[in-house]
Amino acid sequence: MLAALKSTGAARVLDLGCGEGKLLQALLREKQFTEIAGLDVSHRALEIARDRLHYDRLPPAQKERLRLLHGSLIYRDQRLAGFDAAAVVEVIEHLDAARLAAFERVLFACAQPKHIVITTPNREYNVKWETLPAGKFRHCDHRFEWTRAEFHSWANGVAARFGYNVRFLPVGPEDPAVGSPTQMGVFERIK
Ligand code: SAH
């Protein structure tokens, strides 16, 4: 994820559904990123992120680079405008299918960063985990887990509707039959 974001050349980045701040921590270590904002709907997750990043003890120059925002990805949010790139890591599968369209508008039509990197589980890979009963999701809060074909079809549709190109990358070890555990779509705004 970090490599994908770096390769976009972005300076101002969003981590949407940042959770406990693992990616934010990695982003802070990279000088390339001059402005970093993490957003999550969970107050608790943001508190943990704050602790993990030692936010209160950061030197002023570091503190200025980072913002933690409380908000939901299904409501338009002006604070998300003006960024070069956005990461949405393992978040879309937590949204009700009916809310996905709202999320698409918030990110691709309103926030409109030049690059958007989205990851989600690859359901086909679940057969590789012997401890996961057949037909079960990896996490009880997942509303869906998509096959590669399902993710590609959604991502291609979104790209076409909102004026982006998209390419797909594997995340983790790739199995010839079922692909990689996680799938990634890298979107680039056309205009
Ligand atoms: N990106 C993090 C967390 C993934 S877990 C990581 O990779 O570690 C999914 C996260 O999405 C949770 O922190 C959850 O609070 C957040 N989330 C779920 N629905 C959301 C919404 N509507 N708006 C913003 N964040 C949301």
Coordinates of N, CA and C and ligand atoms in Angstrom, one line a residue:
M1 N 0.8 -1.2 0.0 CA 0.0 0.0 0.0 C 0.9 1.3 0.0
L2 N 1.9 1.2 0.9 CA 2.8 2.4 1.0 C 3.5 2.6 -0.4
A3 N 3.9 1.5 -1.0 CA 4.6 1.6 -2.2 C 3.7 2.1 -3.3
A4 N 2.5 1.7 -3.3 CA 1.5 2.1 -4.3 C 1.3 3.6 -4.2
L5 N 1.2 4.1 -2.9 CA 0.9 5.5 -2.7 C 2.2 6.4 -3.1
K6 N 3.3 5.8 -2.7 CA 4.6 6.6 -3.0 C 4.7 6.7 -4.5
S7 N 4.4 5.6 -5.3 CA 4.6 5.7 -6.7 C 3.7 6.6 -7.4
T8 N 2.6 7.1 -6.8 CA 1.8 8.1 -7.4 C 2.4 9.5 -7.4
G9 N 3.5 9.6 -6.6 CA 4.1 10.9 -6.5 C 3.3 11.9 -5.6
A10 N 2.3 11.4 -4.9 CA 1.5 12.3 -4.1 C 2.2 13.0 -2.9
A11 N 1.8 14.2 -2.6 CA 2.4 14.9 -1.4 C 1.3 14.9 -0.3
R12 N 0.0 15.2 -0.8 CA -1.0 15.3 0.2 C -1.9 14.0 0.1
V13 N -1.9 13.3 1.2 CA -2.6 12.0 1.2 C -3.7 11.8 2.2
L14 N -4.7 11.1 1.9 CA -5.8 10.7 2.8 C -5.7 9.3 3.1
D15 N -6.0 8.9 4.3 CA -6.2 7.5 4.7 C -7.6 7.4 5.2
L16 N -8.5 6.8 4.3 CA -9.9 6.8 4.7 C -10.3 5.5 5.3
G17 N -10.9 5.6 6.5 CA -11.1 4.4 7.3 C -9.7 4.0 7.9
C18 N -9.0 4.9 8.5 CA -7.6 4.7 8.9 C -7.5 3.8 10.0
G19 N -8.6 3.5 10.7 CA -8.6 2.6 11.9 C -7.6 3.0 12.9
E20 N -6.8 2.1 13.3 CA -5.8 2.4 14.4 C -4.5 3.0 14.0
G21 N -4.5 3.4 12.7 CA -3.4 4.3 12.3 C -2.1 3.6 11.9
K22 N -2.2 2.3 11.5 CA -0.9 1.6 11.0 C -0.3 2.3 9.8
L23 N -1.2 2.6 8.8 CA -0.7 3.2 7.6 C -0.2 4.6 7.8
L24 N -1.0 5.3 8.7 CA -0.6 6.7 9.0 C 0.8 6.8 9.6
Q25 N 1.1 5.8 10.4 CA 2.4 5.7 11.0 C 3.5 5.6 9.9
A26 N 3.2 4.7 9.0 CA 4.2 4.5 7.9 C 4.3 5.8 7.0
L27 N 3.2 6.4 6.8 CA 3.2 7.6 5.9 C 4.0 8.7 6.6
L28 N 3.9 8.8 7.9 CA 4.6 9.9 8.6 C 6.1 9.8 8.5
R29 N 6.5 8.5 8.3 CA 8.0 8.3 8.2 C 8.5 8.7 6.8
E30 N 7.6 9.0 5.9 CA 8.1 9.3 4.5 C 8.0 10.8 4.3
K31 N 9.1 11.4 3.9 CA 9.2 12.8 3.7 C 8.3 13.3 2.6
Q32 N 8.1 12.4 1.6 CA 7.3 12.7 0.4 C 6.0 13.3 0.8
F33 N 5.4 12.7 1.9 CA 4.0 13.1 2.3 C 4.0 14.3 3.2
T34 N 3.7 15.5 2.7 CA 3.8 16.7 3.4 C 2.5 17.0 4.2
E35 N 1.4 16.4 3.8 CA 0.1 16.5 4.5 C -0.6 15.2 4.5
I36 N -0.9 14.8 5.7 CA -1.5 13.4 5.8 C -2.8 13.6 6.7
A37 N -3.9 13.0 6.2 CA -5.1 13.1 7.0 C -5.7 11.7 7.1
G38 N -6.0 11.3 8.3 CA -6.7 10.0 8.5 C -8.1 10.3 8.9
L39 N -9.1 9.5 8.3 CA -10.5 9.7 8.7 C -11.0 8.3 9.1
D40 N -11.8 8.3 10.2 CA -12.5 7.1 10.6 C -13.8 7.5 11.3
V41 N -14.8 6.6 11.2 CA -16.1 6.8 11.8 C -16.0 6.4 13.3
S42 N -15.0 5.6 13.7 CA -14.9 5.1 15.0 C -14.1 6.0 15.9
H43 N -14.7 6.6 16.9 CA -13.9 7.5 17.9 C -12.8 6.6 18.5
R44 N -13.2 5.4 18.9 CA -12.3 4.5 19.6 C -11.0 4.3 18.7
A45 N -11.3 4.0 17.4 CA -10.1 3.7 16.5 C -9.2 4.9 16.5
L46 N -9.8 6.1 16.4 CA -9.1 7.3 16.3 C -8.2 7.6 17.5
E47 N -8.8 7.2 18.7 CA -8.1 7.4 20.0 C -6.9 6.5 20.0
I48 N -7.1 5.3 19.5 CA -5.9 4.3 19.5 C -4.9 4.8 18.5
A49 N -5.3 5.4 17.4 CA -4.4 5.9 16.4 C -3.6 7.1 17.0
R50 N -4.3 7.9 17.7 CA -3.6 9.0 18.4 C -2.5 8.6 19.3
D51 N -2.8 7.5 20.1 CA -1.8 6.9 21.0 C -0.7 6.3 20.2
R52 N -1.0 5.5 19.2 CA 0.0 4.8 18.5 C 1.0 5.8 17.9
L53 N 0.5 7.0 17.4 CA 1.3 8.0 16.7 C 1.9 9.0 17.7
H54 N 1.6 8.8 19.0 CA 2.1 9.7 20.1 C 1.8 11.1 19.7
Y55 N 0.6 11.3 19.2 CA 0.2 12.6 18.6 C 0.5 13.8 19.5
D56 N 0.2 13.6 20.8 CA 0.3 14.8 21.7 C 1.8 15.2 21.9
R57 N 2.7 14.2 21.6 CA 4.1 14.5 21.9 C 4.9 14.7 20.6
L58 N 4.2 14.8 19.5 CA 4.9 15.0 18.2 C 5.5 16.4 18.2
P59 N 6.7 16.6 17.6 CA 7.2 17.9 17.4 C 6.3 18.7 16.5
P60 N 6.2 20.0 16.7 CA 5.2 20.8 16.0 C 5.2 20.6 14.4
A61 N 6.4 20.4 13.9 CA 6.5 20.3 12.4 C 5.8 19.0 12.0
Q62 N 5.9 17.9 12.8 CA 5.3 16.6 12.5 C 3.8 16.8 12.7
K63 N 3.4 17.4 13.8 CA 2.0 17.6 14.1 C 1.3 18.3 13.0
E64 N 1.9 19.3 12.4 CA 1.3 20.1 11.4 C 1.0 19.2 10.1
R65 N 1.8 18.2 9.9 CA 1.6 17.3 8.7 C 0.4 16.4 8.9
L66 N 0.0 16.2 10.1 CA -1.0 15.1 10.3 C -2.3 15.7 10.9
R67 N -3.4 15.2 10.3 CA -4.7 15.5 10.9 C -5.5 14.2 11.1
L68 N -6.2 14.1 12.2 CA -7.1 13.0 12.4 C -8.5 13.5 12.4
L69 N -9.3 12.9 11.5 CA -10.7 13.5 11.3 C -11.7 12.4 11.7
H70 N -12.7 12.8 12.4 CA -13.8 11.9 12.7 C -14.9 12.2 11.6
G71 N -15.3 11.1 10.9 CA -16.4 11.3 9.9 C -16.7 10.0 9.3
S72 N -17.8 10.1 8.5 CA -18.2 8.9 7.8 C -18.0 9.0 6.3
L73 N -17.6 8.0 5.6 CA -17.3 8.0 4.2 C -18.6 8.0 3.3
I74 N -19.7 8.0 4.0 CA -20.9 8.0 3.2 C -21.6 9.4 3.1
Y75 N -20.9 10.4 3.8 CA -21.4 11.7 3.7 C -20.4 12.7 3.1
R76 N -20.9 13.5 2.2 CA -19.9 14.5 1.6 C -19.2 15.3 2.7
D77 N -17.9 15.5 2.4 CA -17.1 16.1 3.5 C -16.1 17.0 2.8
Q78 N -16.2 18.3 3.0 CA -15.3 19.3 2.4 C -13.9 19.1 2.8
R79 N -13.7 18.5 4.0 CA -12.3 18.3 4.5 C -11.5 17.4 3.7
L80 N -12.2 16.6 2.8 CA -11.5 15.6 2.0 C -11.1 16.2 0.6
A81 N -11.4 17.4 0.4 CA -11.1 18.0 -0.9 C -9.6 18.4 -1.0
G82 N -9.1 18.5 -2.2 CA -7.7 19.0 -2.4 C -6.6 18.1 -2.1
F83 N -6.8 16.8 -2.0 CA -5.7 15.9 -1.7 C -5.2 15.2 -3.1
D84 N -4.0 14.8 -3.1 CA -3.4 14.2 -4.3 C -3.8 12.7 -4.4
A85 N -3.9 12.1 -3.3 CA -4.2 10.6 -3.3 C -4.9 10.2 -2.1
A86 N -5.7 9.1 -2.2 CA -6.4 8.6 -1.1 C -6.2 7.1 -1.0
A87 N -6.0 6.5 0.2 CA -6.0 5.1 0.4 C -7.2 4.7 1.1
V88 N -7.8 3.6 0.7 CA -9.0 3.0 1.4 C -8.7 1.5 1.6
V89 N -8.1 1.3 2.7 CA -7.5 -0.1 3.0 C -8.5 -0.9 3.8
E90 N -9.0 -2.0 3.2 CA -9.8 -2.9 3.9 C -11.0 -2.2 4.5
V91 N -11.7 -1.4 3.8 CA -12.8 -0.6 4.4 C -14.1 -0.9 3.6
I92 N -14.0 -1.0 2.3 CA -15.3 -1.0 1.5 C -16.2 -2.2 1.9
E93 N -15.5 -3.3 2.3 CA -16.3 -4.5 2.7 C -17.0 -4.3 4.0
H94 N -16.7 -3.2 4.7 CA -17.4 -2.9 5.9 C -18.7 -2.0 5.7
L95 N -18.9 -1.6 4.4 CA -20.0 -0.7 4.1 C -21.1 -1.6 3.6
D96 N -22.4 -1.3 4.0 CA -23.5 -2.0 3.4 C -23.5 -1.7 1.9
A97 N -23.9 -2.8 1.2 CA -23.9 -2.7 -0.3 C -24.7 -1.4 -0.7
A98 N -25.7 -1.1 0.0 CA -26.6 0.0 -0.3 C -25.9 1.4 -0.1
R99 N -24.9 1.4 0.8 CA -24.1 2.6 1.1 C -22.9 2.8 0.1
L100 N -22.6 1.8 -0.6 CA -21.5 1.9 -1.5 C -21.6 3.0 -2.5
A101 N -22.8 3.2 -3.0 CA -23.0 4.2 -4.0 C -22.7 5.6 -3.4
A102 N -23.1 5.8 -2.2 CA -22.9 7.1 -1.5 C -21.4 7.3 -1.3
F103 N -20.7 6.2 -0.9 CA -19.2 6.3 -0.8 C -18.6 6.7 -2.1
E104 N -19.0 6.0 -3.2 CA -18.5 6.3 -4.5 C -18.6 7.8 -4.8
R105 N -19.7 8.4 -4.6 CA -19.9 9.8 -4.9 C -19.1 10.7 -4.0
V106 N -19.0 10.4 -2.7 CA -18.2 11.1 -1.8 C -16.7 11.2 -2.2
L107 N -16.2 10.0 -2.6 CA -14.8 9.9 -2.9 C -14.5 10.3 -4.4
F108 N -15.2 9.7 -5.3 CA -14.8 9.9 -6.7 C -15.4 11.1 -7.3
A109 N -16.5 11.6 -6.8 CA -17.2 12.8 -7.4 C -16.9 14.1 -6.6
C110 N -16.8 14.0 -5.2 CA -16.6 15.2 -4.4 C -15.2 15.4 -4.1
A111 N -14.6 14.4 -3.4 CA -13.2 14.6 -2.9 C -12.2 14.6 -4.2
Q112 N -12.5 13.7 -5.1 CA -11.8 13.6 -6.4 C -10.2 13.7 -6.3
P113 N -9.6 13.0 -5.5 CA -8.1 13.0 -5.6 C -7.6 12.4 -6.9
K114 N -6.4 12.8 -7.3 CA -5.9 12.3 -8.6 C -5.7 10.8 -8.6
H115 N -5.3 10.3 -7.5 CA -5.1 8.8 -7.3 C -5.9 8.3 -6.2
I116 N -6.5 7.1 -6.3 CA -7.2 6.4 -5.3 C -6.8 4.9 -5.2
V117 N -6.3 4.5 -4.1 CA -5.9 3.1 -4.0 C -6.9 2.4 -3.0
I118 N -7.6 1.4 -3.5 CA -8.6 0.7 -2.7 C -8.2 -0.8 -2.6
T119 N -8.2 -1.3 -1.3 CA -7.9 -2.8 -1.2 C -9.1 -3.4 -0.5
T120 N -9.3 -4.7 -0.8 CA -10.4 -5.5 -0.2 C -10.1 -6.9 -0.3
P121 N -10.6 -7.8 0.6 CA -10.3 -9.2 0.5 C -10.6 -9.8 -0.8
N122 N -9.9 -10.8 -1.2 CA -10.3 -11.6 -2.3 C -10.9 -12.9 -1.8
R123 N -12.2 -13.0 -2.0 CA -12.9 -14.2 -1.4 C -12.4 -15.5 -1.9
E124 N -12.0 -15.5 -3.1 CA -11.5 -16.8 -3.7 C -10.3 -17.4 -2.9
Y125 N -9.6 -16.5 -2.2 CA -8.4 -17.0 -1.5 C -8.8 -17.6 -0.2
N126 N -10.1 -17.4 0.3 CA -10.5 -18.0 1.6 C -10.3 -19.5 1.7
V127 N -10.4 -20.2 0.6 CA -10.2 -21.7 0.6 C -8.8 -22.1 1.1
K128 N -7.9 -21.2 1.0 CA -6.5 -21.5 1.4 C -6.4 -21.5 2.9
W129 N -7.4 -20.9 3.6 CA -7.3 -20.8 5.1 C -8.1 -22.0 5.7
E130 N -7.4 -23.0 6.2 CA -8.1 -24.2 6.7 C -9.0 -23.9 7.9
T131 N -8.6 -22.8 8.6 CA -9.4 -22.5 9.8 C -10.7 -21.7 9.5
L132 N -10.8 -21.3 8.3 CA -12.0 -20.5 8.0 C -13.0 -21.4 7.4
P133 N -14.2 -21.6 8.0 CA -15.2 -22.5 7.5 C -15.7 -22.0 6.1
A134 N -16.0 -23.0 5.3 CA -16.4 -22.6 3.9 C -17.6 -21.7 4.0
G135 N -17.6 -20.7 3.1 CA -18.7 -19.7 3.0 C -18.7 -18.7 4.1
K136 N -17.7 -18.7 5.0 CA -17.7 -17.7 6.1 C -16.8 -16.5 5.7
F137 N -17.1 -15.3 6.2 CA -16.3 -14.2 5.9 C -15.1 -14.2 6.9
R138 N -14.1 -13.4 6.5 CA -12.9 -13.4 7.4 C -13.1 -12.6 8.7
H139 N -14.1 -11.7 8.6 CA -14.3 -10.9 9.8 C -15.8 -10.7 9.9
C140 N -16.3 -10.8 11.2 CA -17.8 -10.8 11.4 C -18.4 -9.5 11.0
D141 N -17.6 -8.4 10.9 CA -18.2 -7.1 10.5 C -18.1 -6.9 8.9
H142 N -17.6 -7.9 8.2 CA -17.7 -7.7 6.7 C -19.1 -7.9 6.2
R143 N -19.5 -7.0 5.3 CA -20.8 -7.1 4.8 C -20.8 -7.9 3.5
F144 N -19.6 -7.9 2.9 CA -19.4 -8.8 1.7 C -17.9 -9.0 1.5
E145 N -17.6 -10.1 0.8 CA -16.2 -10.3 0.3 C -16.4 -10.7 -1.1
W146 N -15.6 -10.0 -2.0 CA -15.8 -10.2 -3.4 C -14.7 -11.1 -4.0
T147 N -15.2 -11.8 -5.1 CA -14.2 -12.5 -5.9 C -13.5 -11.4 -6.7
R148 N -12.4 -11.9 -7.4 CA -11.7 -10.9 -8.3 C -12.6 -10.4 -9.4
A149 N -13.4 -11.2 -9.9 CA -14.3 -10.8 -11.0 C -15.3 -9.7 -10.5
E150 N -15.8 -9.9 -9.3 CA -16.7 -9.0 -8.7 C -16.1 -7.6 -8.4
F151 N -14.9 -7.7 -7.8 CA -14.2 -6.4 -7.5 C -13.8 -5.7 -8.8
H152 N -13.3 -6.4 -9.8 CA -13.0 -5.8 -11.1 C -14.2 -5.2 -11.7
S153 N -15.3 -5.8 -11.7 CA -16.5 -5.3 -12.3 C -17.0 -4.0 -11.6
W154 N -17.0 -4.0 -10.2 CA -17.3 -2.8 -9.5 C -16.4 -1.7 -9.8
A155 N -15.1 -2.0 -9.8 CA -14.0 -0.9 -9.9 C -14.1 -0.4 -11.4
N156 N -14.2 -1.3 -12.3 CA -14.3 -0.8 -13.7 C -15.5 0.1 -13.9
G157 N -16.6 -0.3 -13.3 CA -17.9 0.5 -13.4 C -17.7 1.9 -12.8
V158 N -17.1 2.0 -11.6 CA -16.8 3.2 -10.9 C -15.9 4.1 -11.7
A159 N -14.8 3.5 -12.2 CA -13.8 4.2 -13.0 C -14.5 4.9 -14.2
A160 N -15.4 4.1 -14.9 CA -16.0 4.6 -16.1 C -17.0 5.7 -15.7
R161 N -17.7 5.5 -14.6 CA -18.8 6.5 -14.3 C -18.1 7.9 -13.8
F162 N -17.0 7.8 -13.2 CA -16.4 9.0 -12.6 C -15.2 9.6 -13.3
G163 N -14.8 9.0 -14.4 CA -13.7 9.5 -15.2 C -12.3 9.2 -14.6
Y164 N -12.1 7.9 -14.2 CA -10.8 7.4 -13.8 C -10.4 6.2 -14.6
N165 N -9.1 6.0 -14.7 CA -8.6 4.7 -15.2 C -8.3 3.8 -14.0
V166 N -8.4 2.5 -14.1 CA -8.1 1.6 -13.0 C -7.2 0.5 -13.4
R167 N -6.2 0.1 -12.6 CA -5.5 -1.1 -12.8 C -5.4 -1.9 -11.5
F168 N -5.2 -3.2 -11.7 CA -5.3 -4.1 -10.5 C -4.0 -4.7 -10.2
L169 N -3.7 -4.8 -8.9 CA -2.5 -5.4 -8.4 C -2.8 -6.4 -7.3
P170 N -2.0 -7.5 -7.2 CA -2.2 -8.4 -6.1 C -1.5 -7.9 -4.9
V171 N -2.0 -8.3 -3.7 CA -1.4 -8.0 -2.4 C -1.2 -9.3 -1.7
G172 N 0.1 -9.6 -1.4 CA 0.4 -10.8 -0.7 C 0.8 -11.9 -1.7
P173 N 1.1 -13.1 -1.3 CA 1.5 -14.2 -2.1 C 0.4 -14.6 -3.1
E174 N 0.8 -14.7 -4.4 CA -0.2 -15.0 -5.4 C -0.3 -16.5 -5.7
D175 N -1.5 -17.0 -5.6 CA -1.7 -18.4 -5.9 C -2.2 -18.5 -7.3
P176 N -1.7 -19.5 -8.1 CA -2.1 -19.6 -9.5 C -3.6 -19.8 -9.7
A177 N -4.2 -20.5 -8.8 CA -5.7 -20.8 -8.9 C -6.6 -19.7 -8.4
V178 N -6.2 -19.2 -7.2 CA -7.2 -18.3 -6.5 C -6.7 -16.9 -6.3
G179 N -5.5 -16.6 -6.8 CA -5.0 -15.2 -6.7 C -4.4 -14.9 -5.3
S180 N -4.3 -13.6 -5.0 CA -3.7 -13.2 -3.7 C -4.7 -13.0 -2.6
P181 N -4.3 -13.0 -1.4 CA -5.3 -12.8 -0.3 C -6.1 -11.5 -0.4
T182 N -5.4 -10.5 -0.8 CA -6.0 -9.2 -0.9 C -5.9 -8.7 -2.3
Q183 N -6.9 -7.9 -2.7 CA -6.8 -7.3 -4.1 C -6.8 -5.8 -4.0
M184 N -6.1 -5.2 -4.9 CA -5.9 -3.8 -4.9 C -6.3 -3.2 -6.3
G185 N -7.0 -2.1 -6.2 CA -7.3 -1.3 -7.4 C -6.7 0.1 -7.3
V186 N -5.9 0.5 -8.3 CA -5.2 1.8 -8.3 C -5.9 2.6 -9.4
F187 N -6.6 3.6 -8.9 CA -7.4 4.5 -9.8 C -6.6 5.8 -10.1
E188 N -6.7 6.3 -11.3 CA -6.1 7.5 -11.7 C -7.1 8.4 -12.4
R189 N -7.3 9.6 -11.9 CA -8.3 10.5 -12.6 C -7.8 10.9 -14.0
I190 N -8.7 10.8 -14.9 CA -8.3 11.1 -16.3 C -8.0 12.6 -16.5
K191 N -8.9 13.4 -16.0 CA -8.7 14.9 -16.3 C -8.1 15.5 -15.0
Ligands
SAH1 N1 -7.6 0.8 7.1 C1 -7.4 0.2 8.4 C2 -8.6 -0.3 9.1 C3 -9.5 -1.3 8.4 S1 -10.9 -1.9 9.3 C4 -6.4 -0.9 8.3 O1 -6.1 -1.4 7.2 O2 -5.9 -1.4 9.4 C5 -12.2 -0.9 8.7 C6 -12.2 0.5 9.2 O3 -13.2 1.2 8.5 C7 -12.6 0.6 10.7 O4 -11.7 1.4 11.4 C8 -14.0 1.3 10.7 O5 -14.2 2.1 11.8 C9 -13.9 2.1 9.4 N2 -15.2 2.4 8.8 C10 -16.3 1.6 8.6 N3 -17.3 2.2 8.1 C11 -16.9 3.5 7.9 C12 -17.4 4.7 7.4 N4 -18.7 4.7 6.9 N5 -16.7 5.8 7.3 C13 -15.4 5.9 7.8 N6 -14.8 4.8 8.3 C14 -15.5 3.6 8.3

